[in-house]
mmCIF file with all atom_site columns, C-alpha atoms and ligand atoms in Angstrom:
data_model
loop_
_atom_site.group_PDB
_atom_site.id
_atom_site.type_symbol
_atom_site.label_atom_id
_atom_site.label_alt_id
_atom_site.label_comp_id
_atom_site.label_asym_id
_atom_site.label_entity_id
_atom_site.label_seq_id
_atom_site.pdbx_PDB_ins_code
_atom_site.Cartn_x
_atom_site.Cartn_y
_atom_site.Cartn_z
_atom_site.occupancy
_atom_site.B_iso_or_equiv
_atom_site.pdbx_formal_charge
_atom_site.auth_seq_id
_atom_site.auth_comp_id
_atom_site.auth_asym_id
_atom_site.auth_atom_id
_atom_site.pdbx_PDB_model_num
ATOM   1   C CA  . MET A 1 1   ? -10.527 -8.352  6.652   1.00 93.00 ? 1   MET A CA  1
ATOM   2   C CA  . ARG A 1 2   ? -6.799  -8.504  5.986   1.00 97.00 ? 2   ARG A CA  1
ATOM   3   C CA  . VAL A 1 3   ? -6.002  -6.747  2.757   1.00 98.00 ? 3   VAL A CA  1
ATOM   4   C CA  . LEU A 1 4   ? -3.065  -5.072  1.034   1.00 98.00 ? 4   LEU A CA  1
ATOM   5   C CA  . LEU A 1 5   ? -3.395  -2.325  -1.585  1.00 98.00 ? 5   LEU A CA  1
ATOM   6   C CA  . VAL A 1 6   ? -0.782  -2.251  -4.329  1.00 98.00 ? 6   VAL A CA  1
ATOM   7   C CA  . ALA A 1 7   ? -0.860  0.648   -6.764  1.00 97.00 ? 7   ALA A CA  1
ATOM   8   C CA  . PRO A 1 8   ? 1.414   3.262   -8.293  1.00 96.00 ? 8   PRO A CA  1
ATOM   9   C CA  . PRO A 1 9   ? 1.688   6.731   -6.755  1.00 94.00 ? 9   PRO A CA  1
ATOM   10  C CA  . GLY A 1 10  ? -1.504  8.697   -7.364  1.00 93.00 ? 10  GLY A CA  1
ATOM   11  C CA  . ALA A 1 11  ? -3.783  5.705   -7.955  1.00 95.00 ? 11  ALA A CA  1
ATOM   12  C CA  . GLY A 1 12  ? -5.906  6.364   -4.887  1.00 93.00 ? 12  GLY A CA  1
ATOM   13  C CA  . LYS A 1 13  ? -4.472  3.806   -2.467  1.00 95.00 ? 13  LYS A CA  1
ATOM   14  C CA  . GLY A 1 14  ? -4.821  6.073   0.550   1.00 95.00 ? 14  GLY A CA  1
ATOM   15  C CA  . THR A 1 15  ? -8.381  7.129   -0.307  1.00 96.00 ? 15  THR A CA  1
ATOM   16  C CA  . GLN A 1 16  ? -9.614  3.604   -0.909  1.00 98.00 ? 16  GLN A CA  1
ATOM   17  C CA  . ALA A 1 17  ? -7.748  2.187   2.097   1.00 98.00 ? 17  ALA A CA  1
ATOM   18  C CA  . THR A 1 18  ? -9.434  4.736   4.388   1.00 98.00 ? 18  THR A CA  1
ATOM   19  C CA  . LYS A 1 19  ? -12.883 3.901   2.999   1.00 98.00 ? 19  LYS A CA  1
ATOM   20  C CA  . LEU A 1 20  ? -12.305 0.152   3.277   1.00 98.00 ? 20  LEU A CA  1
ATOM   21  C CA  . ALA A 1 21  ? -11.050 0.384   6.836   1.00 98.00 ? 21  ALA A CA  1
ATOM   22  C CA  . ASP A 1 22  ? -14.152 2.430   7.820   1.00 97.00 ? 22  ASP A CA  1
ATOM   23  C CA  . HIS A 1 23  ? -16.506 0.109   6.018   1.00 97.00 ? 23  HIS A CA  1
ATOM   24  C CA  . PHE A 1 24  ? -15.119 -3.087  7.521   1.00 96.00 ? 24  PHE A CA  1
ATOM   25  C CA  . GLY A 1 25  ? -14.274 -1.570  10.902  1.00 97.00 ? 25  GLY A CA  1
ATOM   26  C CA  . VAL A 1 26  ? -10.568 -2.417  10.766  1.00 97.00 ? 26  VAL A CA  1
ATOM   27  C CA  . VAL A 1 27  ? -7.333  -0.469  11.137  1.00 97.00 ? 27  VAL A CA  1
ATOM   28  C CA  . HIS A 1 28  ? -5.812  1.417   8.211   1.00 98.00 ? 28  HIS A CA  1
ATOM   29  C CA  . LEU A 1 29  ? -2.037  1.080   8.274   1.00 97.00 ? 29  LEU A CA  1
ATOM   30  C CA  . SER A 1 30  ? -0.385  3.413   5.777   1.00 97.00 ? 30  SER A CA  1
ATOM   31  C CA  . SER A 1 31  ? 3.398   3.132   5.767   1.00 97.00 ? 31  SER A CA  1
ATOM   32  C CA  . GLY A 1 32  ? 3.703   6.497   3.970   1.00 95.00 ? 32  GLY A CA  1
ATOM   33  C CA  . ASP A 1 33  ? 1.450   8.332   6.465   1.00 95.00 ? 33  ASP A CA  1
ATOM   34  C CA  . LEU A 1 34  ? 3.228   6.708   9.411   1.00 96.00 ? 34  LEU A CA  1
ATOM   35  C CA  . LEU A 1 35  ? 6.617   7.717   8.024   1.00 96.00 ? 35  LEU A CA  1
ATOM   36  C CA  . ARG A 1 36  ? 5.481   11.306  7.441   1.00 95.00 ? 36  ARG A CA  1
ATOM   37  C CA  . GLN A 1 37  ? 4.218   11.430  11.053  1.00 96.00 ? 37  GLN A CA  1
ATOM   38  C CA  . GLU A 1 38  ? 7.575   10.124  12.322  1.00 96.00 ? 38  GLU A CA  1
ATOM   39  C CA  . VAL A 1 39  ? 9.385   12.801  10.314  1.00 96.00 ? 39  VAL A CA  1
ATOM   40  C CA  . LYS A 1 40  ? 7.097   15.522  11.634  1.00 96.00 ? 40  LYS A CA  1
ATOM   41  C CA  . ALA A 1 41  ? 7.534   14.335  15.229  1.00 98.00 ? 41  ALA A CA  1
ATOM   42  C CA  . GLY A 1 42  ? 11.323  14.258  14.783  1.00 97.00 ? 42  GLY A CA  1
ATOM   43  C CA  . THR A 1 43  ? 11.697  10.679  16.053  1.00 97.00 ? 43  THR A CA  1
ATOM   44  C CA  . GLU A 1 44  ? 14.735  8.477   15.356  1.00 96.00 ? 44  GLU A CA  1
ATOM   45  C CA  . ILE A 1 45  ? 12.773  6.639   12.638  1.00 96.00 ? 45  ILE A CA  1
ATOM   46  C CA  . GLY A 1 46  ? 11.707  9.987   11.180  1.00 96.00 ? 46  GLY A CA  1
ATOM   47  C CA  . LYS A 1 47  ? 15.276  11.279  11.080  1.00 97.00 ? 47  LYS A CA  1
ATOM   48  C CA  . ALA A 1 48  ? 16.509  8.103   9.419   1.00 97.00 ? 48  ALA A CA  1
ATOM   49  C CA  . ALA A 1 49  ? 13.667  8.139   6.836   1.00 97.00 ? 49  ALA A CA  1
ATOM   50  C CA  . SER A 1 50  ? 13.503  11.802  5.929   1.00 96.00 ? 50  SER A CA  1
ATOM   51  C CA  . ASP A 1 51  ? 16.058  11.932  3.074   1.00 96.00 ? 51  ASP A CA  1
ATOM   52  C CA  . TYR A 1 52  ? 14.630  8.830   1.419   1.00 97.00 ? 52  TYR A CA  1
ATOM   53  C CA  . LEU A 1 53  ? 11.135  10.335  1.470   1.00 96.00 ? 53  LEU A CA  1
ATOM   54  C CA  . GLN A 1 54  ? 12.372  13.589  -0.052  1.00 94.00 ? 54  GLN A CA  1
ATOM   55  C CA  . ARG A 1 55  ? 14.028  11.719  -2.905  1.00 95.00 ? 55  ARG A CA  1
ATOM   56  C CA  . GLY A 1 56  ? 11.151  9.299   -3.466  1.00 95.00 ? 56  GLY A CA  1
ATOM   57  C CA  . ASP A 1 57  ? 13.358  6.301   -2.654  1.00 97.00 ? 57  ASP A CA  1
ATOM   58  C CA  . LEU A 1 58  ? 12.217  3.413   -0.498  1.00 97.00 ? 58  LEU A CA  1
ATOM   59  C CA  . VAL A 1 59  ? 13.385  3.696   3.087   1.00 97.00 ? 59  VAL A CA  1
ATOM   60  C CA  . PRO A 1 60  ? 15.434  0.729   4.391   1.00 97.00 ? 60  PRO A CA  1
ATOM   61  C CA  . ASP A 1 61  ? 13.377  -2.427  4.931   1.00 97.00 ? 61  ASP A CA  1
ATOM   62  C CA  . GLU A 1 62  ? 14.371  -2.867  8.606   1.00 95.00 ? 62  GLU A CA  1
ATOM   63  C CA  . LEU A 1 63  ? 13.038  0.563   9.448   1.00 95.00 ? 63  LEU A CA  1
ATOM   64  C CA  . ILE A 1 64  ? 9.643   -0.167  7.956   1.00 96.00 ? 64  ILE A CA  1
ATOM   65  C CA  . PHE A 1 65  ? 9.501   -3.556  9.584   1.00 93.00 ? 65  PHE A CA  1
ATOM   66  C CA  . THR A 1 66  ? 10.319  -2.129  13.013  1.00 92.00 ? 66  THR A CA  1
ATOM   67  C CA  . MET A 1 67  ? 7.669   0.515   12.534  1.00 94.00 ? 67  MET A CA  1
ATOM   68  C CA  . LEU A 1 68  ? 4.884   -1.815  11.381  1.00 95.00 ? 68  LEU A CA  1
ATOM   69  C CA  . ALA A 1 69  ? 5.281   -5.453  12.439  1.00 93.00 ? 69  ALA A CA  1
ATOM   70  C CA  . GLU A 1 70  ? 3.757   -5.090  15.882  1.00 94.00 ? 70  GLU A CA  1
ATOM   71  C CA  . SER A 1 71  ? 0.831   -2.976  14.596  1.00 95.00 ? 71  SER A CA  1
ATOM   72  C CA  . ILE A 1 72  ? -0.006  -5.631  11.998  1.00 96.00 ? 72  ILE A CA  1
ATOM   73  C CA  . VAL A 1 73  ? -0.072  -8.346  14.655  1.00 95.00 ? 73  VAL A CA  1
ATOM   74  C CA  . GLN A 1 74  ? -2.218  -6.199  16.979  1.00 96.00 ? 74  GLN A CA  1
ATOM   75  C CA  . ALA A 1 75  ? -4.622  -5.183  14.199  1.00 96.00 ? 75  ALA A CA  1
ATOM   76  C CA  . SER A 1 76  ? -5.075  -8.838  13.218  1.00 96.00 ? 76  SER A CA  1
ATOM   77  C CA  . ARG A 1 77  ? -6.192  -9.596  16.755  1.00 95.00 ? 77  ARG A CA  1
ATOM   78  C CA  . HIS A 1 78  ? -8.814  -6.837  16.511  1.00 95.00 ? 78  HIS A CA  1
ATOM   79  C CA  . GLY A 1 79  ? -10.597 -7.680  13.283  1.00 95.00 ? 79  GLY A CA  1
ATOM   80  C CA  . GLY A 1 80  ? -7.879  -7.107  10.705  1.00 97.00 ? 80  GLY A CA  1
ATOM   81  C CA  . TYR A 1 81  ? -6.194  -4.377  8.692   1.00 97.00 ? 81  TYR A CA  1
ATOM   82  C CA  . VAL A 1 82  ? -6.013  -2.559  5.423   1.00 98.00 ? 82  VAL A CA  1
ATOM   83  C CA  . LEU A 1 83  ? -2.343  -2.249  4.573   1.00 97.00 ? 83  LEU A CA  1
ATOM   84  C CA  . ASP A 1 84  ? -1.381  0.585   2.277   1.00 96.00 ? 84  ASP A CA  1
ATOM   85  C CA  . GLY A 1 85  ? 2.259   0.752   1.228   1.00 96.00 ? 85  GLY A CA  1
ATOM   86  C CA  . PHE A 1 86  ? 3.749   -2.298  2.970   1.00 97.00 ? 86  PHE A CA  1
ATOM   87  C CA  . PRO A 1 87  ? 5.038   -4.712  1.705   1.00 97.00 ? 87  PRO A CA  1
ATOM   88  C CA  . ARG A 1 88  ? 6.439   -2.587  -1.090  1.00 97.00 ? 88  ARG A CA  1
ATOM   89  C CA  . ASN A 1 89  ? 9.196   -4.806  -2.466  1.00 98.00 ? 89  ASN A CA  1
ATOM   90  C CA  . LEU A 1 90  ? 9.929   -8.539  -2.571  1.00 97.00 ? 90  LEU A CA  1
ATOM   91  C CA  . ARG A 1 91  ? 12.242  -8.506  0.436   1.00 97.00 ? 91  ARG A CA  1
ATOM   92  C CA  . GLN A 1 92  ? 9.528   -6.933  2.564   1.00 97.00 ? 92  GLN A CA  1
ATOM   93  C CA  . ALA A 1 93  ? 6.960   -9.440  1.268   1.00 96.00 ? 93  ALA A CA  1
ATOM   94  C CA  . GLU A 1 94  ? 9.268   -12.302 2.168   1.00 94.00 ? 94  GLU A CA  1
ATOM   95  C CA  . ALA A 1 95  ? 9.948   -10.883 5.630   1.00 94.00 ? 95  ALA A CA  1
ATOM   96  C CA  . ALA A 1 96  ? 6.199   -10.432 6.168   1.00 94.00 ? 96  ALA A CA  1
ATOM   97  C CA  . TYR A 1 97  ? 5.618   -13.983 4.972   1.00 92.00 ? 97  TYR A CA  1
ATOM   98  C CA  . LYS A 1 98  ? 8.165   -15.295 7.498   1.00 93.00 ? 98  LYS A CA  1
ATOM   99  C CA  . LEU A 1 99  ? 6.340   -13.406 10.237  1.00 93.00 ? 99  LEU A CA  1
ATOM   100 C CA  . THR A 1 100 ? 3.061   -15.105 9.258   1.00 93.00 ? 100 THR A CA  1
ATOM   101 C CA  . GLU A 1 101 ? 4.771   -18.460 9.750   1.00 93.00 ? 101 GLU A CA  1
ATOM   102 C CA  . GLN A 1 102 ? 5.721   -17.458 13.286  1.00 93.00 ? 102 GLN A CA  1
ATOM   103 C CA  . VAL A 1 103 ? 2.497   -15.715 14.278  1.00 93.00 ? 103 VAL A CA  1
ATOM   104 C CA  . GLY A 1 104 ? -0.817  -17.267 13.266  1.00 90.00 ? 104 GLY A CA  1
ATOM   105 C CA  . GLY A 1 105 ? -3.864  -15.422 11.887  1.00 93.00 ? 105 GLY A CA  1
ATOM   106 C CA  . ILE A 1 106 ? -2.116  -12.398 10.407  1.00 94.00 ? 106 ILE A CA  1
ATOM   107 C CA  . GLU A 1 107 ? -1.705  -13.452 6.757   1.00 95.00 ? 107 GLU A CA  1
ATOM   108 C CA  . LEU A 1 108 ? -3.186  -11.547 3.816   1.00 96.00 ? 108 LEU A CA  1
ATOM   109 C CA  . GLU A 1 109 ? -6.536  -12.651 2.450   1.00 96.00 ? 109 GLU A CA  1
ATOM   110 C CA  . ALA A 1 110 ? -6.365  -10.527 -0.676  1.00 97.00 ? 110 ALA A CA  1
ATOM   111 C CA  . VAL A 1 111 ? -4.240  -8.001  -2.536  1.00 98.00 ? 111 VAL A CA  1
ATOM   112 C CA  . VAL A 1 112 ? -6.077  -5.209  -4.336  1.00 98.00 ? 112 VAL A CA  1
ATOM   113 C CA  . HIS A 1 113 ? -4.279  -3.922  -7.423  1.00 98.00 ? 113 HIS A CA  1
ATOM   114 C CA  . LEU A 1 114 ? -5.563  -0.517  -8.552  1.00 97.00 ? 114 LEU A CA  1
ATOM   115 C CA  . ASP A 1 115 ? -4.830  0.017   -12.203 1.00 96.00 ? 115 ASP A CA  1
ATOM   116 C CA  . VAL A 1 116 ? -4.604  3.598   -13.519 1.00 96.00 ? 116 VAL A CA  1
ATOM   117 C CA  . ALA A 1 117 ? -2.937  4.898   -16.697 1.00 95.00 ? 117 ALA A CA  1
ATOM   118 C CA  . ARG A 1 118 ? 0.243   6.881   -16.335 1.00 92.00 ? 118 ARG A CA  1
ATOM   119 C CA  . GLU A 1 119 ? -1.058  10.238  -17.694 1.00 92.00 ? 119 GLU A CA  1
ATOM   120 C CA  . GLU A 1 120 ? -3.961  10.167  -15.238 1.00 94.00 ? 120 GLU A CA  1
ATOM   121 C CA  . LEU A 1 121 ? -1.578  9.401   -12.348 1.00 95.00 ? 121 LEU A CA  1
ATOM   122 C CA  . THR A 1 122 ? 0.648   12.362  -13.154 1.00 91.00 ? 122 THR A CA  1
ATOM   123 C CA  . ARG A 1 123 ? -2.384  14.623  -13.476 1.00 91.00 ? 123 ARG A CA  1
ATOM   124 C CA  . ARG A 1 124 ? -3.729  13.548  -10.071 1.00 91.00 ? 124 ARG A CA  1
ATOM   125 C CA  . LEU A 1 125 ? -0.352  13.913  -8.345  1.00 91.00 ? 125 LEU A CA  1
ATOM   126 C CA  . LEU A 1 126 ? 0.234   17.391  -9.685  1.00 88.00 ? 126 LEU A CA  1
ATOM   127 C CA  . THR A 1 127 ? -3.270  18.408  -8.576  1.00 89.00 ? 127 THR A CA  1
ATOM   128 C CA  . ARG A 1 128 ? -2.540  16.997  -5.128  1.00 86.00 ? 128 ARG A CA  1
ATOM   129 C CA  . ALA A 1 129 ? 0.788   18.843  -5.044  1.00 83.00 ? 129 ALA A CA  1
ATOM   130 C CA  . SER A 1 130 ? -0.934  22.179  -5.487  1.00 83.00 ? 130 SER A CA  1
ATOM   131 C CA  . ARG A 1 131 ? -3.539  21.265  -2.831  1.00 86.00 ? 131 ARG A CA  1
ATOM   132 C CA  . GLU A 1 132 ? -1.521  19.537  -0.107  1.00 84.00 ? 132 GLU A CA  1
ATOM   133 C CA  . GLY A 1 133 ? 2.056   20.549  -0.796  1.00 77.00 ? 133 GLY A CA  1
ATOM   134 C CA  . ARG A 1 134 ? 3.588   17.132  -0.116  1.00 81.00 ? 134 ARG A CA  1
ATOM   135 C CA  . SER A 1 135 ? 7.310   17.585  -0.579  1.00 80.00 ? 135 SER A CA  1
ATOM   136 C CA  . ASP A 1 136 ? 7.691   14.465  -2.754  1.00 85.00 ? 136 ASP A CA  1
ATOM   137 C CA  . ASP A 1 137 ? 4.994   15.600  -5.214  1.00 83.00 ? 137 ASP A CA  1
ATOM   138 C CA  . SER A 1 138 ? 7.319   17.738  -7.335  1.00 85.00 ? 138 SER A CA  1
ATOM   139 C CA  . GLU A 1 139 ? 7.524   16.723  -10.979 1.00 86.00 ? 139 GLU A CA  1
ATOM   140 C CA  . HIS A 1 140 ? 10.975  15.112  -10.965 1.00 89.00 ? 140 HIS A CA  1
ATOM   141 C CA  . VAL A 1 141 ? 10.395  13.243  -7.685  1.00 91.00 ? 141 VAL A CA  1
ATOM   142 C CA  . ILE A 1 142 ? 7.069   11.944  -9.032  1.00 91.00 ? 142 ILE A CA  1
ATOM   143 C CA  . GLU A 1 143 ? 8.941   10.628  -12.071 1.00 93.00 ? 143 GLU A CA  1
ATOM   144 C CA  . HIS A 1 144 ? 11.412  8.848   -9.787  1.00 95.00 ? 144 HIS A CA  1
ATOM   145 C CA  . ARG A 1 145 ? 8.624   7.348   -7.650  1.00 94.00 ? 145 ARG A CA  1
ATOM   146 C CA  . PHE A 1 146 ? 7.137   5.813   -10.831 1.00 95.00 ? 146 PHE A CA  1
ATOM   147 C CA  . GLU A 1 147 ? 10.526  4.251   -11.629 1.00 96.00 ? 147 GLU A CA  1
ATOM   148 C CA  . VAL A 1 148 ? 10.848  2.890   -8.105  1.00 97.00 ? 148 VAL A CA  1
ATOM   149 C CA  . TYR A 1 149 ? 7.310   1.504   -8.327  1.00 97.00 ? 149 TYR A CA  1
ATOM   150 C CA  . ALA A 1 150 ? 8.041   -0.297  -11.608 1.00 97.00 ? 150 ALA A CA  1
ATOM   151 C CA  . ALA A 1 151 ? 11.368  -1.707  -10.423 1.00 98.00 ? 151 ALA A CA  1
ATOM   152 C CA  . GLU A 1 152 ? 10.582  -2.571  -6.804  1.00 97.00 ? 152 GLU A CA  1
ATOM   153 C CA  . THR A 1 153 ? 6.841   -2.777  -6.229  1.00 97.00 ? 153 THR A CA  1
ATOM   154 C CA  . GLU A 1 154 ? 5.317   -4.182  -9.429  1.00 97.00 ? 154 GLU A CA  1
ATOM   155 C CA  . PRO A 1 155 ? 7.168   -7.511  -9.041  1.00 97.00 ? 155 PRO A CA  1
ATOM   156 C CA  . LEU A 1 156 ? 5.099   -7.986  -5.877  1.00 96.00 ? 156 LEU A CA  1
ATOM   157 C CA  . LEU A 1 157 ? 2.057   -8.527  -8.060  1.00 97.00 ? 157 LEU A CA  1
ATOM   158 C CA  . THR A 1 158 ? 3.629   -11.625 -9.609  1.00 96.00 ? 158 THR A CA  1
ATOM   159 C CA  . PHE A 1 159 ? 4.544   -12.900 -6.142  1.00 95.00 ? 159 PHE A CA  1
ATOM   160 C CA  . TYR A 1 160 ? 0.945   -12.505 -4.930  1.00 96.00 ? 160 TYR A CA  1
ATOM   161 C CA  . ARG A 1 161 ? -0.650  -13.696 -8.190  1.00 97.00 ? 161 ARG A CA  1
ATOM   162 C CA  . GLU A 1 162 ? 1.189   -16.971 -7.775  1.00 96.00 ? 162 GLU A CA  1
ATOM   163 C CA  . ARG A 1 163 ? -0.561  -17.243 -4.416  1.00 94.00 ? 163 ARG A CA  1
ATOM   164 C CA  . GLY A 1 164 ? -3.981  -16.507 -5.943  1.00 95.00 ? 164 GLY A CA  1
ATOM   165 C CA  . LEU A 1 165 ? -4.463  -13.331 -3.928  1.00 97.00 ? 165 LEU A CA  1
ATOM   166 C CA  . VAL A 1 166 ? -4.675  -10.510 -6.468  1.00 98.00 ? 166 VAL A CA  1
ATOM   167 C CA  . LEU A 1 167 ? -7.934  -8.663  -7.248  1.00 98.00 ? 167 LEU A CA  1
ATOM   168 C CA  . GLU A 1 168 ? -7.636  -6.508  -10.375 1.00 98.00 ? 168 GLU A CA  1
ATOM   169 C CA  . ILE A 1 169 ? -9.523  -3.236  -10.042 1.00 98.00 ? 169 ILE A CA  1
ATOM   170 C CA  . ASN A 1 170 ? -9.893  -0.471  -12.597 1.00 97.00 ? 170 ASN A CA  1
ATOM   171 C CA  . GLY A 1 171 ? -8.931  2.594   -10.556 1.00 97.00 ? 171 GLY A CA  1
ATOM   172 C CA  . GLU A 1 172 ? -9.745  5.070   -13.276 1.00 96.00 ? 172 GLU A CA  1
ATOM   173 C CA  . ARG A 1 173 ? -13.370 5.679   -12.324 1.00 95.00 ? 173 ARG A CA  1
ATOM   174 C CA  . ASP A 1 174 ? -14.877 7.819   -9.629  1.00 94.00 ? 174 ASP A CA  1
ATOM   175 C CA  . GLU A 1 175 ? -14.059 7.089   -6.002  1.00 96.00 ? 175 GLU A CA  1
ATOM   176 C CA  . GLU A 1 176 ? -17.401 5.451   -5.151  1.00 98.00 ? 176 GLU A CA  1
ATOM   177 C CA  . GLN A 1 177 ? -17.385 3.132   -8.157  1.00 98.00 ? 177 GLN A CA  1
ATOM   178 C CA  . VAL A 1 178 ? -13.853 2.001   -7.416  1.00 98.00 ? 178 VAL A CA  1
ATOM   179 C CA  . PHE A 1 179 ? -14.807 1.435   -3.787  1.00 98.00 ? 179 PHE A CA  1
ATOM   180 C CA  . SER A 1 180 ? -17.892 -0.668  -4.487  1.00 98.00 ? 180 SER A CA  1
ATOM   181 C CA  . ASP A 1 181 ? -15.935 -2.678  -7.049  1.00 98.00 ? 181 ASP A CA  1
ATOM   182 C CA  . ILE A 1 182 ? -13.266 -3.476  -4.422  1.00 98.00 ? 182 ILE A CA  1
ATOM   183 C CA  . VAL A 1 183 ? -15.886 -4.482  -1.839  1.00 98.00 ? 183 VAL A CA  1
ATOM   184 C CA  . SER A 1 184 ? -17.812 -6.798  -4.165  1.00 97.00 ? 184 SER A CA  1
ATOM   185 C CA  . SER A 1 185 ? -14.666 -8.258  -5.641  1.00 98.00 ? 185 SER A CA  1
ATOM   186 C CA  . PHE A 1 186 ? -13.265 -8.924  -2.142  1.00 97.00 ? 186 PHE A CA  1
ATOM   187 C CA  . GLU A 1 187 ? -16.492 -10.556 -0.978  1.00 95.00 ? 187 GLU A CA  1
ATOM   188 C CA  . ARG A 1 188 ? -16.610 -12.801 -4.064  1.00 96.00 ? 188 ARG A CA  1
ATOM   189 C CA  . HIS A 1 189 ? -12.974 -13.712 -3.531  1.00 96.00 ? 189 HIS A CA  1
ATOM   190 C CA  . CYS A 1 190 ? -13.573 -14.734 0.090   1.00 92.00 ? 190 CYS A CA  1
ATOM   191 C CA  . LEU A 1 191 ? -16.582 -16.866 -0.875  1.00 89.00 ? 191 LEU A CA  1
ATOM   192 C CA  . THR A 1 192 ? -14.596 -18.711 -3.531  1.00 87.00 ? 192 THR A CA  1
ATOM   193 C CA  . ARG A 1 193 ? -11.716 -19.284 -1.149  1.00 79.00 ? 193 ARG A CA  1
ATOM   194 C CA  . ARG A 1 194 ? -14.047 -20.797 1.405   1.00 69.00 ? 194 ARG A CA  1
ATOM   195 C CA  . ASP A 1 195 ? -15.478 -23.346 -1.111  1.00 64.00 ? 195 ASP A CA  1
HETATM 196 P P1  . LIG B 2 .   ? 3.025   7.019   -2.948  1.00 54.21 ? 1   LIG B P1  1
HETATM 197 O O1  . LIG B 2 .   ? 2.495   5.636   -3.143  1.00 54.21 ? 1   LIG B O1  1
HETATM 198 O O2  . LIG B 2 .   ? 2.153   8.062   -3.557  1.00 54.21 ? 1   LIG B O2  1
HETATM 199 O O3  . LIG B 2 .   ? 4.457   7.170   -3.373  1.00 54.21 ? 1   LIG B O3  1
HETATM 200 P P2  . LIG B 2 .   ? 3.197   6.684   -0.014  1.00 54.21 ? 1   LIG B P2  1
HETATM 201 O O4  . LIG B 2 .   ? 2.640   7.597   1.005   1.00 54.21 ? 1   LIG B O4  1
HETATM 202 O O5  . LIG B 2 .   ? 2.667   5.284   -0.058  1.00 54.21 ? 1   LIG B O5  1
HETATM 203 O O6  . LIG B 2 .   ? 2.968   7.425   -1.408  1.00 54.21 ? 1   LIG B O6  1
HETATM 204 O O7  . LIG B 2 .   ? 4.791   6.600   0.161   1.00 54.21 ? 1   LIG B O7  1
HETATM 205 C C1  . LIG B 2 .   ? 5.591   7.730   0.245   1.00 54.21 ? 1   LIG B C1  1
HETATM 206 C C2  . LIG B 2 .   ? 7.050   7.364   0.491   1.00 54.21 ? 1   LIG B C2  1
HETATM 207 O O8  . LIG B 2 .   ? 7.163   6.644   1.733   1.00 54.21 ? 1   LIG B O8  1
HETATM 208 C C3  . LIG B 2 .   ? 7.715   6.449   -0.532  1.00 54.21 ? 1   LIG B C3  1
HETATM 209 O O9  . LIG B 2 .   ? 8.197   7.154   -1.640  1.00 54.21 ? 1   LIG B O9  1
HETATM 210 C C4  . LIG B 2 .   ? 8.851   5.843   0.314   1.00 54.21 ? 1   LIG B C4  1
HETATM 211 O O10 . LIG B 2 .   ? 9.912   6.747   0.456   1.00 54.21 ? 1   LIG B O10 1
HETATM 212 C C5  . LIG B 2 .   ? 8.225   5.686   1.684   1.00 54.21 ? 1   LIG B C5  1
HETATM 213 N N1  . LIG B 2 .   ? 7.637   4.356   1.929   1.00 54.21 ? 1   LIG B N1  1
HETATM 214 C C6  . LIG B 2 .   ? 6.327   4.084   2.151   1.00 54.21 ? 1   LIG B C6  1
HETATM 215 N N2  . LIG B 2 .   ? 6.147   2.773   2.373   1.00 54.21 ? 1   LIG B N2  1
HETATM 216 C C7  . LIG B 2 .   ? 7.361   2.185   2.281   1.00 54.21 ? 1   LIG B C7  1
HETATM 217 C C8  . LIG B 2 .   ? 7.848   0.857   2.400   1.00 54.21 ? 1   LIG B C8  1
HETATM 218 N N3  . LIG B 2 .   ? 7.022   -0.176  2.673   1.00 54.21 ? 1   LIG B N3  1
HETATM 219 N N4  . LIG B 2 .   ? 9.172   0.620   2.262   1.00 54.21 ? 1   LIG B N4  1
HETATM 220 C C9  . LIG B 2 .   ? 10.007  1.636   2.011   1.00 54.21 ? 1   LIG B C9  1
HETATM 221 N N5  . LIG B 2 .   ? 9.635   2.908   1.882   1.00 54.21 ? 1   LIG B N5  1
HETATM 222 C C10 . LIG B 2 .   ? 8.323   3.199   2.007   1.00 54.21 ? 1   LIG B C10 1
#
């Protein structure tokens, strides 16, 4: 399985990516989690990324690419990956696409788009803020992350739709329903692609 999850903040990307990776026995690569670990460990990448994370801005593309490219190639050699958070803008998608031309067997099979209404997203994020205390879950940073998502990340869906990769999933149901919908939709998609 080689899948990318695209969804606005709060839609449940991380939750569903973890479940999918367990279910299919592949690696879960979350750019956000990896960045937060780098920040916590005080690495060079972490130092360079920290301010962007605080503000809810995207960190520079090269940084993300350096952090993830090799892991994507390795994961592909060991059954695949669930990517959560990368590519996150068109430049990253194009860079990833170039990499697939150089290295075989790493390209995406499907892109899962989780659709959740804005009010529900805000509600979930504010609940998470009180539970986990993520520093970018304050109300004004959340607002900014939505803007960044609309401007930078949503255009990715058009890019991947043109390539016939997008699976539309209603993310506004309980976790298990969303999960089984993704699994069946992915399996159907792979069968049709094989025909
Ligand atoms: P969310 O989708 O809820 O905003 P993430 O954990 O996916 O949460 O991302 C948190 C932050 O990590 C983003 O606001 C951004 O600063 C940074 N980030 C994650 N992935 C990328 C990426 N591919 N390119 C640039 N920045 C990224």
